[in-house]
Amino acid sequence: MIDGQMQPINFIDEPIFARILADAKLKPEAEPLPPARIGSGCLIATASYGSELAPQVQQLREIRDDVVLQTASGSAFMIGFNQFYYSFSPMIADYERENPIFREAVKLIITPLLTSLTLLQYVDIDSESDMLGYGIGVILLNIGMYFIAPAVLITKIRSFYKLQ
């Protein structure tokens, strides 16, 4: 401020700012994130069934490629799902390969999921709304099978033993 008047400052003329700008231009731009692994394998199922050619693994791949990825909403879901899935699945798959008992337990656990996903092979998904409807339906079915049914069963068993 000179004589009560604001004076414009040209930062480019200042040596320190010119140096900062020059350094910033020399740095390479950040690399973009790799694309979601849409074409990647199903690590947990492959380790459970011993091969990428196992019928169960092929079935998962076919559902993903021929049904889910055919819509924009399905593709968007797979991008988010893959980011989540591949954050932990390599560790589980490695442990499955080392421990046959764990591998059989995982196989038992994923069987209802595989069964519910087969429903997508038997419906016509011609639009985004169809994909959303069937996708949400399969997700809710799995929540019911994996969380609600066991919770109800445990509650019934506990109440049965409290009566005795």
Tab-separated table of N, CA and C in Angstrom:
chain	number	residue	atom	x	y	z
A	1	MET	N	0.846	-1.147	0.000
A	1	MET	CA	0.000	0.000	0.000
A	1	MET	C	0.913	1.238	0.000
A	2	ILE	N	0.697	2.067	-0.950
A	2	ILE	CA	1.471	3.301	-1.050
A	2	ILE	C	0.484	4.457	-1.070
A	3	ASP	N	0.674	5.389	-0.148
A	3	ASP	CA	-0.201	6.556	-0.043
A	3	ASP	C	-1.677	6.141	0.044
A	4	GLY	N	-1.957	5.091	0.792
A	4	GLY	CA	-3.325	4.648	0.980
A	4	GLY	C	-3.937	3.939	-0.213
A	5	GLN	N	-3.144	3.713	-1.225
A	5	GLN	CA	-3.631	3.041	-2.425
A	5	GLN	C	-3.050	1.631	-2.492
A	6	MET	N	-3.903	0.665	-2.842
A	6	MET	CA	-3.438	-0.715	-3.027
A	6	MET	C	-2.655	-0.784	-4.323
A	7	GLN	N	-1.527	-1.413	-4.260
A	7	GLN	CA	-0.693	-1.566	-5.441
A	7	GLN	C	-0.738	-3.027	-5.890
A	8	PRO	N	-0.920	-3.267	-7.151
A	8	PRO	CA	-0.910	-4.661	-7.624
A	8	PRO	C	0.487	-5.254	-7.478
A	9	ILE	N	0.499	-6.532	-7.147
A	9	ILE	CA	1.773	-7.234	-7.017
A	9	ILE	C	1.844	-8.255	-8.132
A	10	ASN	N	2.920	-8.230	-8.841
A	10	ASN	CA	3.129	-9.205	-9.898
A	10	ASN	C	4.094	-10.259	-9.355
A	11	PHE	N	3.537	-11.423	-8.954
A	11	PHE	CA	4.362	-12.457	-8.347
A	11	PHE	C	5.386	-13.029	-9.322
A	12	ILE	N	5.099	-12.976	-10.583
A	12	ILE	CA	6.021	-13.545	-11.563
A	12	ILE	C	7.325	-12.769	-11.596
A	13	ASP	N	7.267	-11.471	-11.276
A	13	ASP	CA	8.482	-10.665	-11.259
A	13	ASP	C	9.339	-10.937	-10.026
A	14	GLU	N	8.770	-11.525	-9.002
A	14	GLU	CA	9.533	-11.819	-7.789
A	14	GLU	C	10.380	-13.064	-8.023
A	15	PRO	N	11.672	-13.024	-7.720
A	15	PRO	CA	12.567	-14.154	-8.015
A	15	PRO	C	12.155	-15.459	-7.323
A	16	ILE	N	11.699	-15.386	-6.082
A	16	ILE	CA	11.358	-16.614	-5.362
A	16	ILE	C	10.148	-17.301	-6.002
A	17	PHE	N	9.167	-16.515	-6.401
A	17	PHE	CA	7.985	-17.095	-7.030
A	17	PHE	C	8.295	-17.618	-8.429
A	18	ALA	N	9.168	-16.903	-9.135
A	18	ALA	CA	9.577	-17.372	-10.461
A	18	ALA	C	10.274	-18.727	-10.337
A	19	ARG	N	11.085	-18.881	-9.280
A	19	ARG	CA	11.792	-20.151	-9.051
A	19	ARG	C	10.799	-21.277	-8.719
A	20	ILE	N	9.820	-20.986	-7.887
A	20	ILE	CA	8.810	-21.991	-7.515
A	20	ILE	C	8.037	-22.437	-8.751
A	21	LEU	N	7.641	-21.490	-9.581
A	21	LEU	CA	6.910	-21.838	-10.798
A	21	LEU	C	7.767	-22.669	-11.744
A	22	ALA	N	9.042	-22.311	-11.859
A	22	ALA	CA	9.933	-23.065	-12.740
A	22	ALA	C	10.103	-24.493	-12.232
A	23	ASP	N	10.271	-24.652	-10.910
A	23	ASP	CA	10.409	-25.996	-10.333
A	23	ASP	C	9.139	-26.816	-10.537
A	24	ALA	N	7.993	-26.171	-10.395
A	24	ALA	CA	6.729	-26.888	-10.552
A	24	ALA	C	6.561	-27.397	-11.978
A	25	LYS	N	7.046	-26.637	-12.936
A	25	LYS	CA	6.924	-27.059	-14.329
A	25	LYS	C	7.859	-28.213	-14.661
A	26	LEU	N	8.933	-28.375	-13.904
A	26	LEU	CA	9.886	-29.447	-14.163
A	26	LEU	C	9.398	-30.795	-13.651
A	27	LYS	N	8.538	-30.779	-12.633
A	27	LYS	CA	8.086	-32.027	-12.027
A	27	LYS	C	7.122	-32.735	-12.973
A	28	PRO	N	7.278	-34.040	-13.108
A	28	PRO	CA	6.345	-34.770	-13.976
A	28	PRO	C	4.954	-34.773	-13.358
A	29	GLU	N	3.980	-34.832	-14.230
A	29	GLU	CA	2.610	-34.900	-13.743
A	29	GLU	C	2.379	-36.252	-13.077
A	30	ALA	N	1.476	-36.254	-12.124
A	30	ALA	CA	1.147	-37.504	-11.450
A	30	ALA	C	0.576	-38.482	-12.467
A	31	GLU	N	0.979	-39.747	-12.319
A	31	GLU	CA	0.466	-40.764	-13.232
A	31	GLU	C	-0.979	-41.071	-12.881
A	32	PRO	N	-1.807	-41.269	-13.872
A	32	PRO	CA	-3.198	-41.612	-13.572
A	32	PRO	C	-3.262	-42.999	-12.940
A	33	LEU	N	-4.320	-43.216	-12.185
A	33	LEU	CA	-4.522	-44.534	-11.595
A	33	LEU	C	-4.708	-45.556	-12.700
A	34	PRO	N	-4.224	-46.781	-12.471
A	34	PRO	CA	-4.440	-47.794	-13.502
A	34	PRO	C	-5.928	-48.063	-13.646
A	35	PRO	N	-6.355	-48.468	-14.824
A	35	PRO	CA	-7.779	-48.755	-14.999
A	35	PRO	C	-8.201	-49.907	-14.103
A	36	ALA	N	-9.458	-49.906	-13.740
A	36	ALA	CA	-9.973	-50.997	-12.915
A	36	ALA	C	-9.755	-52.306	-13.639
A	37	ARG	N	-9.466	-53.320	-12.865
A	37	ARG	CA	-9.134	-54.619	-13.449
A	37	ARG	C	-10.393	-55.354	-13.875
A	38	ILE	N	-11.056	-54.826	-14.853
A	38	ILE	CA	-12.307	-55.440	-15.306
A	38	ILE	C	-12.042	-56.818	-15.893
A	39	GLY	N	-10.923	-56.994	-16.573
A	39	GLY	CA	-10.650	-58.273	-17.196
A	39	GLY	C	-9.880	-59.238	-16.319
A	40	SER	N	-9.648	-58.880	-15.079
A	40	SER	CA	-8.839	-59.720	-14.209
A	40	SER	C	-9.608	-60.937	-13.741
A	41	GLY	N	-8.840	-61.871	-13.198
A	41	GLY	CA	-9.424	-63.114	-12.746
A	41	GLY	C	-10.116	-62.996	-11.406
A	42	CYS	N	-10.856	-64.016	-11.087
A	42	CYS	CA	-11.550	-64.117	-9.809
A	42	CYS	C	-10.617	-64.860	-8.862
A	43	LEU	N	-9.798	-64.126	-8.115
A	43	LEU	CA	-8.711	-64.730	-7.354
A	43	LEU	C	-9.183	-65.725	-6.306
A	44	ILE	N	-10.175	-65.360	-5.526
A	44	ILE	CA	-10.624	-66.233	-4.439
A	44	ILE	C	-11.251	-67.508	-5.000
A	45	ALA	N	-12.107	-67.381	-5.994
A	45	ALA	CA	-12.732	-68.567	-6.596
A	45	ALA	C	-11.695	-69.428	-7.302
A	46	THR	N	-10.733	-68.803	-7.979
A	46	THR	CA	-9.688	-69.567	-8.665
A	46	THR	C	-8.873	-70.372	-7.665
A	47	ALA	N	-8.517	-69.751	-6.538
A	47	ALA	CA	-7.761	-70.477	-5.514
A	47	ALA	C	-8.615	-71.571	-4.880
A	48	SER	N	-9.911	-71.322	-4.708
A	48	SER	CA	-10.799	-72.323	-4.104
A	48	SER	C	-10.960	-73.548	-4.985
A	49	TYR	N	-11.149	-73.313	-6.280
A	49	TYR	CA	-11.435	-74.417	-7.193
A	49	TYR	C	-10.203	-74.906	-7.938
A	50	GLY	N	-9.050	-74.272	-7.690
A	50	GLY	CA	-7.783	-74.794	-8.186
A	50	GLY	C	-7.385	-74.414	-9.592
A	51	SER	N	-8.249	-73.750	-10.344
A	51	SER	CA	-7.908	-73.424	-11.725
A	51	SER	C	-8.824	-72.328	-12.253
A	52	GLU	N	-8.280	-71.503	-13.140
A	52	GLU	CA	-9.113	-70.513	-13.816
A	52	GLU	C	-10.097	-71.182	-14.772
A	53	LEU	N	-9.842	-72.445	-15.092
A	53	LEU	CA	-10.708	-73.173	-16.014
A	53	LEU	C	-11.812	-73.954	-15.308
A	54	ALA	N	-11.843	-73.892	-13.974
A	54	ALA	CA	-12.904	-74.580	-13.232
A	54	ALA	C	-14.259	-74.008	-13.655
A	55	PRO	N	-15.288	-74.850	-13.743
A	55	PRO	CA	-16.598	-74.372	-14.205
A	55	PRO	C	-17.148	-73.207	-13.384
A	56	GLN	N	-16.925	-73.224	-12.070
A	56	GLN	CA	-17.435	-72.152	-11.219
A	56	GLN	C	-16.758	-70.818	-11.536
A	57	VAL	N	-15.453	-70.868	-11.805
A	57	VAL	CA	-14.707	-69.650	-12.137
A	57	VAL	C	-15.124	-69.147	-13.518
A	58	GLN	N	-15.289	-70.071	-14.450
A	58	GLN	CA	-15.749	-69.696	-15.792
A	58	GLN	C	-17.131	-69.046	-15.724
A	59	GLN	N	-17.986	-69.602	-14.866
A	59	GLN	CA	-19.332	-69.059	-14.708
A	59	GLN	C	-19.272	-67.613	-14.207
A	60	LEU	N	-18.435	-67.352	-13.208
A	60	LEU	CA	-18.286	-65.983	-12.706
A	60	LEU	C	-17.814	-65.043	-13.808
A	61	ARG	N	-16.839	-65.499	-14.564
A	61	ARG	CA	-16.288	-64.682	-15.647
A	61	ARG	C	-17.359	-64.390	-16.705
A	62	GLU	N	-18.143	-65.412	-17.046
A	62	GLU	CA	-19.200	-65.225	-18.047
A	62	GLU	C	-20.268	-64.250	-17.562
A	63	ILE	N	-20.660	-64.359	-16.307
A	63	ILE	CA	-21.655	-63.433	-15.762
A	63	ILE	C	-21.107	-62.008	-15.802
A	64	ARG	N	-19.851	-61.865	-15.386
A	64	ARG	CA	-19.240	-60.534	-15.397
A	64	ARG	C	-19.180	-59.967	-16.815
A	65	ASP	N	-18.623	-60.750	-17.738
A	65	ASP	CA	-18.381	-60.241	-19.092
A	65	ASP	C	-19.646	-60.145	-19.937
A	66	ASP	N	-20.518	-61.146	-19.840
A	66	ASP	CA	-21.679	-61.217	-20.732
A	66	ASP	C	-22.930	-60.539	-20.191
A	67	VAL	N	-22.967	-60.292	-18.881
A	67	VAL	CA	-24.169	-59.697	-18.298
A	67	VAL	C	-23.852	-58.336	-17.671
A	68	VAL	N	-23.018	-58.349	-16.639
A	68	VAL	CA	-22.807	-57.133	-15.846
A	68	VAL	C	-22.133	-56.029	-16.654
A	69	LEU	N	-21.090	-56.366	-17.391
A	69	LEU	CA	-20.343	-55.338	-18.122
A	69	LEU	C	-21.039	-54.846	-19.385
A	70	GLN	N	-22.212	-55.361	-19.683
A	70	GLN	CA	-22.936	-54.930	-20.876
A	70	GLN	C	-23.733	-53.645	-20.657
A	71	THR	N	-23.759	-53.156	-19.418
A	71	THR	CA	-24.460	-51.901	-19.134
A	71	THR	C	-23.499	-50.936	-18.454
A	72	ALA	N	-23.795	-49.656	-18.565
A	72	ALA	CA	-22.953	-48.638	-17.926
A	72	ALA	C	-23.006	-48.764	-16.408
A	73	SER	N	-24.188	-49.036	-15.861
A	73	SER	CA	-24.295	-49.169	-14.407
A	73	SER	C	-23.560	-50.414	-13.924
A	74	GLY	N	-23.614	-51.486	-14.690
A	74	GLY	CA	-22.868	-52.690	-14.332
A	74	GLY	C	-21.374	-52.454	-14.388
A	75	SER	N	-20.919	-51.733	-15.404
A	75	SER	CA	-19.494	-51.409	-15.518
A	75	SER	C	-19.046	-50.526	-14.365
A	76	ALA	N	-19.870	-49.543	-14.008
A	76	ALA	CA	-19.538	-48.670	-12.879
A	76	ALA	C	-19.481	-49.473	-11.583
A	77	PHE	N	-20.424	-50.393	-11.417
A	77	PHE	CA	-20.404	-51.249	-10.231
A	77	PHE	C	-19.116	-52.060	-10.180
A	78	MET	N	-18.722	-52.638	-11.313
A	78	MET	CA	-17.519	-53.474	-11.340
A	78	MET	C	-16.264	-52.673	-11.016
A	79	ILE	N	-16.202	-51.423	-11.440
A	79	ILE	CA	-15.037	-50.598	-11.113
A	79	ILE	C	-14.931	-50.425	-9.599
A	80	GLY	N	-16.036	-50.067	-8.959
A	80	GLY	CA	-16.027	-49.919	-7.503
A	80	GLY	C	-15.791	-51.236	-6.794
A	81	PHE	N	-16.451	-52.285	-7.270
A	81	PHE	CA	-16.287	-53.598	-6.654
A	81	PHE	C	-14.844	-54.065	-6.748
A	82	ASN	N	-14.226	-53.901	-7.923
A	82	ASN	CA	-12.849	-54.356	-8.102
A	82	ASN	C	-11.881	-53.622	-7.193
A	83	GLN	N	-12.094	-52.332	-6.984
A	83	GLN	CA	-11.221	-51.600	-6.073
A	83	GLN	C	-11.306	-52.191	-4.674
A	84	PHE	N	-12.507	-52.542	-4.253
A	84	PHE	CA	-12.692	-53.161	-2.941
A	84	PHE	C	-12.148	-54.590	-2.937
A	85	TYR	N	-12.552	-55.394	-3.900
A	85	TYR	CA	-12.209	-56.815	-3.948
A	85	TYR	C	-10.702	-57.046	-4.009
A	86	TYR	N	-10.023	-56.314	-4.875
A	86	TYR	CA	-8.589	-56.541	-5.042
A	86	TYR	C	-7.760	-55.938	-3.917
A	87	SER	N	-8.399	-55.269	-2.960
A	87	SER	CA	-7.666	-54.781	-1.795
A	87	SER	C	-7.395	-55.906	-0.798
A	88	PHE	N	-8.188	-56.971	-0.831
A	88	PHE	CA	-7.990	-58.064	0.121
A	88	PHE	C	-7.891	-59.446	-0.518
A	89	SER	N	-8.399	-59.624	-1.721
A	89	SER	CA	-8.469	-60.967	-2.304
A	89	SER	C	-7.113	-61.627	-2.548
A	90	PRO	N	-6.044	-60.908	-2.900
A	90	PRO	CA	-4.767	-61.617	-3.073
A	90	PRO	C	-4.303	-62.315	-1.794
A	91	MET	N	-4.532	-61.683	-0.644
A	91	MET	CA	-4.122	-62.300	0.623
A	91	MET	C	-4.940	-63.556	0.911
A	92	ILE	N	-6.239	-63.485	0.679
A	92	ILE	CA	-7.095	-64.649	0.921
A	92	ILE	C	-6.728	-65.779	-0.032
A	93	ALA	N	-6.510	-65.454	-1.297
A	93	ALA	CA	-6.152	-66.481	-2.285
A	93	ALA	C	-4.820	-67.137	-1.929
A	94	ASP	N	-3.849	-66.354	-1.482
A	94	ASP	CA	-2.560	-66.927	-1.068
A	94	ASP	C	-2.747	-67.872	0.110
A	95	TYR	N	-3.553	-67.467	1.084
A	95	TYR	CA	-3.774	-68.321	2.245
A	95	TYR	C	-4.536	-69.590	1.857
A	96	GLU	N	-5.439	-69.480	0.895
A	96	GLU	CA	-6.155	-70.666	0.411
A	96	GLU	C	-5.181	-71.679	-0.185
A	97	ARG	N	-4.206	-71.187	-0.924
A	97	ARG	CA	-3.233	-72.089	-1.553
A	97	ARG	C	-2.362	-72.786	-0.516
A	98	GLU	N	-2.143	-72.134	0.616
A	98	GLU	CA	-1.294	-72.701	1.666
A	98	GLU	C	-2.053	-73.627	2.606
A	99	ASN	N	-3.356	-73.435	2.740
A	99	ASN	CA	-4.123	-74.141	3.754
A	99	ASN	C	-5.356	-74.800	3.132
A	100	PRO	N	-5.313	-76.127	2.919
A	100	PRO	CA	-6.439	-76.813	2.270
A	100	PRO	C	-7.750	-76.752	3.064
A	101	ILE	N	-7.668	-76.731	4.383
A	101	ILE	CA	-8.895	-76.651	5.187
A	101	ILE	C	-9.561	-75.294	4.975
A	102	PHE	N	-8.751	-74.237	4.968
A	102	PHE	CA	-9.280	-72.896	4.707
A	102	PHE	C	-9.878	-72.822	3.303
A	103	ARG	N	-9.213	-73.448	2.335
A	103	ARG	CA	-9.713	-73.457	0.954
A	103	ARG	C	-11.099	-74.091	0.891
A	104	GLU	N	-11.296	-75.210	1.576
A	104	GLU	CA	-12.604	-75.874	1.572
A	104	GLU	C	-13.658	-75.034	2.285
A	105	ALA	N	-13.253	-74.348	3.360
A	105	ALA	CA	-14.194	-73.472	4.069
A	105	ALA	C	-14.637	-72.323	3.166
A	106	VAL	N	-13.689	-71.730	2.454
A	106	VAL	CA	-14.032	-70.637	1.534
A	106	VAL	C	-14.939	-71.152	0.428
A	107	LYS	N	-14.665	-72.343	-0.062
A	107	LYS	CA	-15.502	-72.929	-1.112
A	107	LYS	C	-16.947	-73.074	-0.618
A	108	LEU	N	-17.104	-73.533	0.621
A	108	LEU	CA	-18.449	-73.646	1.203
A	108	LEU	C	-19.113	-72.279	1.341
A	109	ILE	N	-18.329	-71.292	1.746
A	109	ILE	CA	-18.876	-69.956	1.976
A	109	ILE	C	-19.301	-69.288	0.670
A	110	ILE	N	-18.538	-69.481	-0.408
A	110	ILE	CA	-18.873	-68.773	-1.652
A	110	ILE	C	-19.901	-69.503	-2.513
A	111	THR	N	-20.225	-70.738	-2.174
A	111	THR	CA	-21.198	-71.491	-2.976
A	111	THR	C	-22.565	-70.806	-3.057
A	112	PRO	N	-23.138	-70.307	-1.947
A	112	PRO	CA	-24.422	-69.594	-2.084
A	112	PRO	C	-24.311	-68.345	-2.965
A	113	LEU	N	-23.190	-67.655	-2.892
A	113	LEU	CA	-22.976	-66.476	-3.738
A	113	LEU	C	-22.971	-66.869	-5.208
A	114	LEU	N	-22.246	-67.927	-5.531
A	114	LEU	CA	-22.198	-68.391	-6.918
A	114	LEU	C	-23.587	-68.789	-7.406
A	115	THR	N	-24.329	-69.449	-6.540
A	115	THR	CA	-25.675	-69.885	-6.903
A	115	THR	C	-26.585	-68.689	-7.161
A	116	SER	N	-26.509	-67.691	-6.293
A	116	SER	CA	-27.382	-66.522	-6.480
A	116	SER	C	-27.011	-65.741	-7.736
A	117	LEU	N	-25.731	-65.696	-8.074
A	117	LEU	CA	-25.316	-64.963	-9.274
A	117	LEU	C	-25.789	-65.641	-10.560
A	118	THR	N	-26.042	-66.951	-10.497
A	118	THR	CA	-26.528	-67.628	-11.706
A	118	THR	C	-27.893	-67.105	-12.135
A	119	LEU	N	-28.630	-66.508	-11.204
A	119	LEU	CA	-29.929	-65.927	-11.566
A	119	LEU	C	-29.782	-64.904	-12.689
A	120	LEU	N	-28.651	-64.201	-12.714
A	120	LEU	CA	-28.441	-63.178	-13.741
A	120	LEU	C	-28.311	-63.772	-15.140
A	121	GLN	N	-28.003	-65.068	-15.224
A	121	GLN	CA	-27.888	-65.703	-16.534
A	121	GLN	C	-29.248	-66.055	-17.129
A	122	TYR	N	-30.272	-66.074	-16.299
A	122	TYR	CA	-31.585	-66.530	-16.748
A	122	TYR	C	-32.602	-65.409	-16.927
A	123	VAL	N	-32.150	-64.168	-16.847
A	123	VAL	CA	-33.064	-63.042	-17.038
A	123	VAL	C	-32.575	-62.192	-18.207
A	124	ASP	N	-33.508	-61.526	-18.851
A	124	ASP	CA	-33.147	-60.611	-19.933
A	124	ASP	C	-32.880	-59.237	-19.339
A	125	ILE	N	-31.659	-58.796	-19.472
A	125	ILE	CA	-31.291	-57.471	-18.983
A	125	ILE	C	-31.062	-56.606	-20.209
A	126	ASP	N	-32.086	-55.826	-20.537
A	126	ASP	CA	-32.059	-55.025	-21.760
A	126	ASP	C	-31.832	-53.545	-21.508
A	127	SER	N	-31.806	-53.140	-20.246
A	127	SER	CA	-31.679	-51.712	-19.975
A	127	SER	C	-30.930	-51.494	-18.669
A	128	GLU	N	-30.587	-50.237	-18.450
A	128	GLU	CA	-29.918	-49.868	-17.202
A	128	GLU	C	-30.816	-50.167	-16.005
A	129	SER	N	-32.104	-49.871	-16.144
A	129	SER	CA	-33.012	-50.106	-15.020
A	129	SER	C	-33.132	-51.598	-14.713
A	130	ASP	N	-33.110	-52.441	-15.741
A	130	ASP	CA	-33.121	-53.889	-15.508
A	130	ASP	C	-31.874	-54.307	-14.728
A	131	MET	N	-30.713	-53.806	-15.153
A	131	MET	CA	-29.464	-54.167	-14.481
A	131	MET	C	-29.484	-53.708	-13.032
A	132	LEU	N	-29.941	-52.481	-12.805
A	132	LEU	CA	-30.020	-51.981	-11.432
A	132	LEU	C	-30.982	-52.816	-10.597
A	133	GLY	N	-32.141	-53.118	-11.150
A	133	GLY	CA	-33.124	-53.900	-10.408
A	133	GLY	C	-32.629	-55.290	-10.064
A	134	TYR	N	-32.137	-56.003	-11.066
A	134	TYR	CA	-31.641	-57.355	-10.808
A	134	TYR	C	-30.382	-57.333	-9.951
A	135	GLY	N	-29.520	-56.363	-10.180
A	135	GLY	CA	-28.294	-56.262	-9.383
A	135	GLY	C	-28.592	-56.016	-7.919
A	136	ILE	N	-29.486	-55.070	-7.656
A	136	ILE	CA	-29.870	-54.793	-6.270
A	136	ILE	C	-30.570	-56.005	-5.670
A	137	GLY	N	-31.388	-56.682	-6.463
A	137	GLY	CA	-32.061	-57.887	-5.974
A	137	GLY	C	-31.079	-58.975	-5.565
A	138	VAL	N	-30.052	-59.199	-6.378
A	138	VAL	CA	-29.048	-60.221	-6.051
A	138	VAL	C	-28.252	-59.807	-4.817
A	139	ILE	N	-27.928	-58.522	-4.711
A	139	ILE	CA	-27.204	-58.043	-3.524
A	139	ILE	C	-28.049	-58.258	-2.273
A	140	LEU	N	-29.328	-57.910	-2.338
A	140	LEU	CA	-30.207	-58.109	-1.181
A	140	LEU	C	-30.375	-59.588	-0.850
A	141	LEU	N	-30.452	-60.427	-1.869
A	141	LEU	CA	-30.539	-61.868	-1.647
A	141	LEU	C	-29.307	-62.366	-0.892
A	142	ASN	N	-28.143	-61.888	-1.282
A	142	ASN	CA	-26.916	-62.304	-0.605
A	142	ASN	C	-26.830	-61.762	0.817
A	143	ILE	N	-27.290	-60.541	1.026
A	143	ILE	CA	-27.331	-60.011	2.392
A	143	ILE	C	-28.236	-60.886	3.248
A	144	GLY	N	-29.368	-61.284	2.689
A	144	GLY	CA	-30.268	-62.168	3.417
A	144	GLY	C	-29.640	-63.509	3.740
A	145	MET	N	-28.958	-64.099	2.753
A	145	MET	CA	-28.355	-65.427	2.962
A	145	MET	C	-27.182	-65.385	3.937
A	146	TYR	N	-26.361	-64.354	3.838
A	146	TYR	CA	-25.130	-64.323	4.623
A	146	TYR	C	-25.276	-63.645	5.976
A	147	PHE	N	-26.263	-62.762	6.147
A	147	PHE	CA	-26.365	-62.029	7.402
A	147	PHE	C	-27.699	-62.219	8.109
A	148	ILE	N	-28.808	-62.023	7.399
A	148	ILE	CA	-30.106	-62.058	8.058
A	148	ILE	C	-30.491	-63.476	8.461
A	149	ALA	N	-30.366	-64.444	7.561
A	149	ALA	CA	-30.732	-65.832	7.895
A	149	ALA	C	-29.907	-66.370	9.067
A	150	PRO	N	-28.575	-66.197	9.079
A	150	PRO	CA	-27.820	-66.664	10.246
A	150	PRO	C	-28.216	-65.941	11.535
A	151	ALA	N	-28.500	-64.643	11.456
A	151	ALA	CA	-28.901	-63.903	12.660
A	151	ALA	C	-30.224	-64.429	13.202
A	152	VAL	N	-31.178	-64.689	12.309
A	152	VAL	CA	-32.471	-65.234	12.741
A	152	VAL	C	-32.273	-66.622	13.339
A	153	LEU	N	-31.470	-67.441	12.694
A	153	LEU	CA	-31.204	-68.790	13.192
A	153	LEU	C	-30.556	-68.754	14.577
A	154	ILE	N	-29.572	-67.913	14.753
A	154	ILE	CA	-28.900	-67.795	16.056
A	154	ILE	C	-29.883	-67.314	17.118
A	155	THR	N	-30.720	-66.358	16.778
A	155	THR	CA	-31.721	-65.854	17.722
A	155	THR	C	-32.691	-66.955	18.119
A	156	LYS	N	-33.155	-67.746	17.161
A	156	LYS	CA	-34.089	-68.843	17.456
A	156	LYS	C	-33.428	-69.901	18.338
A	157	ILE	N	-32.193	-70.231	18.042
A	157	ILE	CA	-31.485	-71.238	18.843
A	157	ILE	C	-31.291	-70.735	20.264
A	158	ARG	N	-30.904	-69.475	20.405
A	158	ARG	CA	-30.703	-68.916	21.748
A	158	ARG	C	-32.007	-68.897	22.532
A	159	SER	N	-33.105	-68.521	21.891
A	159	SER	CA	-34.385	-68.487	22.600
A	159	SER	C	-34.852	-69.898	22.944
A	160	PHE	N	-34.552	-70.877	22.110
A	160	PHE	CA	-34.905	-72.266	22.392
A	160	PHE	C	-34.176	-72.759	23.640
A	161	TYR	N	-32.887	-72.460	23.743
A	161	TYR	CA	-32.116	-72.920	24.892
A	161	TYR	C	-32.447	-72.146	26.158
A	162	LYS	N	-32.930	-70.926	26.049
A	162	LYS	CA	-33.344	-70.168	27.229
A	162	LYS	C	-34.625	-70.740	27.814
A	163	LEU	N	-35.483	-71.343	26.971
A	163	LEU	CA	-36.731	-71.930	27.448
A	163	LEU	C	-36.495	-73.216	28.217
A	164	GLN	N	-35.394	-73.865	28.006
A	164	GLN	CA	-35.145	-75.144	28.681
A	164	GLN	C	-34.468	-74.975	30.001
